[in-house]
Amino acid sequence: MYNPGEELSSIDFGSIIGGSLNAVIKAQSESAHTTVDFVKSVGFKPGTIDVETGEENGVGDPVCVSFSYDKEVSPGSTQTVRNVTIEVENGGEGYDENTPIRFSILNNELEGVSYKIEGGKITETVLTKIPTGDFVVNGVTVKAIQQGSTAEDGSAGSDNASATLKLHVEETQKVIPALYQKMNIEVPILTMMPIPFVKIEHADIDFNVKINSVSTTNTSSSSNSKVTNNTNASAKAFFGKFKASTSLSASFSNQKSSSSSEEVKKDYSLNISIHAVQDDMPAGMSRILDILEESIITKSVSEPKARLE
């Protein structure tokens, strides 16, 4: 008789479950080695080769992506340019070359005026300093008052008229283009791409055993017997003799059949469900990336200049 209990007790559950866990651990180990190879081959140049052993020692310099771009160092603007000139309208009389002259506009002193006197008259004036203030407008009259003047009009004598000058103010808009400087930047490639840190978050192992046992026995038996007896007797005198006859017949049959069948079905199934996620970056790798980010270099490769349209 088949015993399912013995079948189940003979299964090596330790090897089945332990082998599955070992496969998960091996997969995690291979993932870690893949990450190390990725960082070394993608992020760094080859290290030095040991002459004796032929093995690579460490890693080389970081692999950097270098590119150039135009950086705006001075934005474009529009500047108002004021052009101010002074013109002698009336040279006046009685001006002394050795006595300083004060120029005024509506009681506001105008500085930076260079002048020339010939024959007591102001014949030429030039502005050496661009005047500022609300009183500086186009066509305004400028009076030339000589120091120590006794006349109200500022001339050297009461019978002399002071000189008058006119300001000409012209404003234009000057467009100052933006200045650009060619810059070159080097960025470590490891800071520009995700680094694979795969972690198996959980693994579910399901082992199912299903045993179906069917046993069938059939037995049948049958028997049959038959006996026939015929006796005939007669007496007859025949020359003084007696005559008799007897007949007996018998038959017997016996039949027996037996059948037995046994059927055992076994079904084994092993299901492993693994959930892998991107793990947090280790503290050491995070520190390396911080150092690489600090090593990003941006330097100018040209002088600032306007961009040609």
XYZ file of C-alpha atoms in Angstrom:
309
model
C 0.000 0.000 0.000
C 1.438 3.374 -1.001
C 2.180 5.687 1.965
C 2.185 9.471 1.110
C 3.730 10.277 4.471
C 6.886 8.409 3.573
C 6.994 10.255 0.237
C 6.811 13.673 1.949
C 9.377 12.744 4.600
C 11.864 11.793 1.908
C 11.784 15.275 0.271
C 14.886 17.365 1.074
C 13.240 20.673 1.906
C 16.550 22.064 3.194
C 18.181 21.732 -0.218
C 15.152 23.089 -2.038
C 14.684 26.203 0.110
C 18.378 26.682 0.819
C 19.257 26.360 -2.844
C 16.693 29.019 -3.712
C 18.084 31.394 -1.079
C 21.626 30.756 -2.288
C 20.522 31.637 -5.839
C 19.048 34.924 -4.550
C 22.246 35.769 -2.658
C 24.369 34.908 -5.693
C 22.221 37.172 -7.873
C 22.694 40.026 -5.379
C 26.460 39.419 -5.367
C 26.638 39.472 -9.168
C 24.629 42.707 -9.178
C 27.154 44.300 -6.792
C 30.078 43.220 -8.990
C 28.273 44.640 -12.025
C 27.950 47.998 -10.238
C 31.673 48.018 -9.373
C 32.635 47.210 -12.964
C 30.286 49.945 -14.218
C 31.830 52.594 -11.954
C 35.389 51.582 -12.853
C 34.925 51.214 -16.613
C 32.579 54.158 -17.197
C 33.608 56.674 -14.560
C 37.392 56.337 -14.475
C 40.309 55.837 -16.805
C 42.399 52.634 -16.470
C 44.845 52.532 -13.584
C 48.543 51.844 -13.704
C 49.716 48.376 -14.761
C 52.087 46.469 -12.507
C 55.074 45.453 -14.633
C 55.720 42.257 -12.670
C 52.196 40.919 -12.295
C 50.545 42.653 -15.258
C 47.586 43.542 -13.048
C 45.864 46.898 -12.962
C 46.362 48.893 -9.774
C 43.462 51.092 -8.743
C 41.851 53.483 -11.187
C 43.039 56.478 -13.154
C 41.648 59.982 -13.475
C 37.902 60.533 -13.691
C 36.377 60.464 -17.164
C 35.042 63.959 -17.883
C 32.754 65.369 -20.530
C 34.165 68.611 -21.898
C 32.184 71.151 -23.898
C 32.205 74.864 -24.667
C 29.453 77.441 -24.524
C 28.998 81.211 -24.752
C 28.380 82.914 -21.424
C 26.882 86.375 -21.230
C 29.201 88.447 -19.066
C 27.561 91.801 -19.739
C 23.923 92.191 -20.763
C 22.928 94.390 -23.643
C 21.509 97.819 -22.861
C 20.437 101.128 -24.326
C 22.311 104.198 -23.140
C 21.255 107.801 -23.535
C 24.173 109.873 -24.758
C 23.969 113.604 -24.133
C 26.052 115.857 -26.336
C 26.255 119.419 -24.941
C 27.987 122.316 -26.697
C 28.174 125.992 -25.858
C 28.118 128.822 -28.410
C 28.911 132.514 -27.956
C 25.858 134.543 -28.841
C 27.090 137.947 -27.563
C 30.752 138.368 -26.611
C 30.048 141.393 -24.367
C 32.649 144.091 -23.514
C 35.107 144.996 -20.801
C 36.217 141.530 -19.813
C 39.686 141.244 -18.289
C 41.772 138.229 -19.223
C 43.325 138.129 -15.752
C 40.048 138.098 -13.848
C 38.125 134.795 -13.552
C 34.666 134.601 -15.100
C 31.731 132.715 -13.580
C 29.120 131.226 -15.894
C 25.575 130.789 -14.613
C 22.246 129.444 -15.838
C 19.223 130.695 -13.880
C 21.437 131.294 -10.856
C 22.994 127.827 -11.229
C 26.714 127.735 -11.774
C 27.958 126.035 -14.905
C 31.299 124.338 -14.405
C 33.836 123.162 -16.911
C 33.756 126.127 -19.322
C 36.970 127.062 -21.108
C 36.913 130.494 -22.752
C 39.028 132.904 -24.755
C 38.971 136.764 -24.444
C 40.102 139.126 -27.190
C 39.687 142.859 -26.940
C 37.571 142.582 -23.785
C 35.144 140.254 -25.502
C 34.558 136.544 -25.089
C 35.227 135.137 -28.488
C 35.287 131.382 -27.894
C 33.982 128.925 -25.293
C 34.381 125.167 -24.961
C 32.833 122.758 -22.432
C 35.426 120.537 -20.796
C 32.885 118.847 -18.569
C 29.442 117.573 -19.506
C 26.994 119.554 -17.357
C 24.231 117.815 -15.434
C 21.043 119.008 -13.830
C 17.505 119.897 -14.788
C 18.564 123.404 -15.750
C 20.688 122.072 -18.621
C 18.260 122.234 -21.521
C 18.588 123.010 -25.173
C 18.688 126.730 -26.000
C 19.108 127.995 -22.434
C 21.020 131.270 -21.996
C 24.282 131.279 -20.089
C 25.579 134.502 -18.511
C 29.287 135.215 -18.131
C 29.849 137.158 -14.875
C 33.325 138.422 -14.133
C 34.354 138.357 -10.518
C 34.456 141.788 -8.826
C 31.908 143.187 -11.274
C 30.041 146.303 -10.170
C 27.314 145.981 -12.769
C 24.141 144.031 -12.225
C 24.610 142.273 -15.530
C 28.003 140.990 -14.401
C 30.164 143.029 -16.726
C 33.251 144.907 -15.645
C 31.498 148.285 -15.869
C 27.952 149.589 -15.763
C 28.099 150.785 -19.340
C 29.135 147.368 -20.688
C 26.804 144.538 -21.493
C 27.649 141.066 -20.260
C 28.263 138.285 -22.717
C 25.550 135.742 -23.350
C 25.997 132.186 -24.519
C 23.647 129.470 -25.684
C 23.697 125.783 -24.741
C 22.924 123.220 -27.414
C 21.838 119.871 -25.969
C 21.442 116.835 -28.178
C 20.478 113.397 -26.817
C 20.930 110.186 -28.758
C 20.213 106.552 -27.883
C 23.248 104.323 -28.044
C 22.745 100.570 -28.145
C 25.392 98.709 -26.193
C 25.481 95.060 -27.315
C 25.776 92.227 -24.845
C 29.220 90.795 -24.305
C 29.798 87.058 -24.473
C 32.774 85.032 -23.414
C 33.642 81.553 -24.620
C 33.690 79.205 -21.636
C 34.897 75.616 -21.368
C 33.521 73.231 -18.739
C 34.567 69.743 -17.693
C 32.010 67.568 -15.905
C 32.762 64.067 -14.509
C 30.563 61.626 -16.392
C 29.535 59.782 -13.215
C 27.675 62.892 -12.053
C 25.585 62.905 -15.237
C 24.079 59.413 -15.182
C 22.314 57.082 -12.734
C 24.515 54.443 -11.137
C 22.849 50.992 -10.881
C 22.510 49.952 -7.243
C 19.984 47.101 -7.468
C 18.733 45.562 -4.223
C 16.492 42.494 -3.827
C 13.871 43.896 -1.501
C 12.095 40.617 -0.824
C 11.961 37.046 -2.162
C 8.984 34.696 -1.717
C 9.623 30.952 -2.061
C 6.593 28.669 -2.506
C 7.097 24.871 -2.685
C 3.995 22.790 -3.307
C 3.680 18.970 -3.302
C 0.512 17.227 -4.457
C 0.177 13.431 -4.277
C -2.862 11.523 -5.569
C -3.006 7.782 -4.823
C -5.747 5.525 -6.267
C -5.960 1.739 -5.521
C -8.599 -0.565 -7.064
C -9.173 -4.318 -6.415
C -11.843 -6.470 -8.172
C -12.521 -10.163 -7.292
C -15.304 -12.416 -8.725
C -16.023 -16.190 -8.266
C -18.680 -18.525 -9.739
C -19.306 -22.334 -9.674
C -21.790 -24.734 -11.442
C -22.418 -28.481 -10.945
C -24.920 -30.915 -12.489
C -25.471 -34.600 -11.870
C -27.870 -36.808 -13.958
C -28.660 -40.428 -13.017
C -30.841 -42.646 -15.284
C -31.548 -46.186 -14.183
C -33.657 -48.522 -16.247
C -34.433 -52.007 -14.975
C -36.608 -54.652 -16.515
C -37.086 -58.257 -15.799
C -37.835 -60.667 -18.466
C -37.744 -64.276 -18.529
C -35.726 -65.421 -21.304
C -34.851 -68.899 -21.077
C -34.748 -68.465 -17.365
C -32.338 -65.410 -17.221
C -32.746 -61.874 -15.698
C -31.543 -58.744 -17.610
C -31.008 -55.175 -16.146
C -29.333 -51.866 -17.395
C -28.158 -48.630 -15.518
C -27.013 -45.173 -16.898
C -25.265 -42.298 -14.798
C -23.983 -38.914 -16.034
C -22.448 -35.974 -13.992
C -20.919 -32.478 -14.859
C -19.128 -29.793 -12.643
C -17.662 -26.311 -13.448
C -15.937 -23.651 -11.226
C -14.769 -20.087 -12.415
C -12.871 -17.398 -10.407
C -11.393 -14.041 -11.584
C -9.385 -11.393 -9.668
C -7.965 -7.946 -10.710
C -6.028 -5.285 -8.807
C -4.773 -1.817 -9.882
C -2.876 0.980 -8.101
C -2.223 4.477 -9.489
C -0.053 7.213 -7.851
C 0.193 10.769 -9.235
C 2.834 13.209 -7.942
C 2.931 16.932 -8.686
C 5.794 19.182 -7.504
C 5.965 22.956 -8.049
C 8.514 25.549 -6.900
C 7.672 29.249 -7.307
C 10.134 32.029 -6.466
C 8.911 35.636 -6.572
C 11.646 38.289 -6.400
C 11.089 42.047 -6.138
C 14.184 44.161 -6.930
C 14.423 47.938 -6.520
C 17.014 50.669 -6.979
C 18.838 50.860 -3.673
C 20.010 54.029 -1.949
C 23.496 55.120 -2.887
C 26.117 53.993 -0.364
C 27.653 56.728 1.758
C 31.104 56.202 0.246
C 29.851 56.516 -3.329
C 27.824 59.583 -2.391
C 30.961 61.193 -0.982
C 32.897 60.400 -4.169
C 30.207 62.066 -6.272
C 30.315 65.138 -4.016
C 34.067 65.399 -4.585
C 33.627 64.971 -8.327
C 30.987 67.710 -8.383
C 33.397 70.041 -6.586
C 35.981 69.291 -9.275
C 33.794 70.645 -12.079
C 35.918 73.295 -13.803
C 34.650 76.239 -15.794
C 37.245 78.478 -17.400
C 37.227 81.182 -20.034
C 38.979 80.561 -23.322
C 38.395 83.959 -24.975
C 38.027 87.630 -24.197
C 34.544 89.119 -23.856
C 33.181 90.317 -27.177
C 29.901 91.164 -28.816
C 28.178 88.363 -30.645
C 27.937 88.836 -34.351
C 24.384 88.711 -35.562
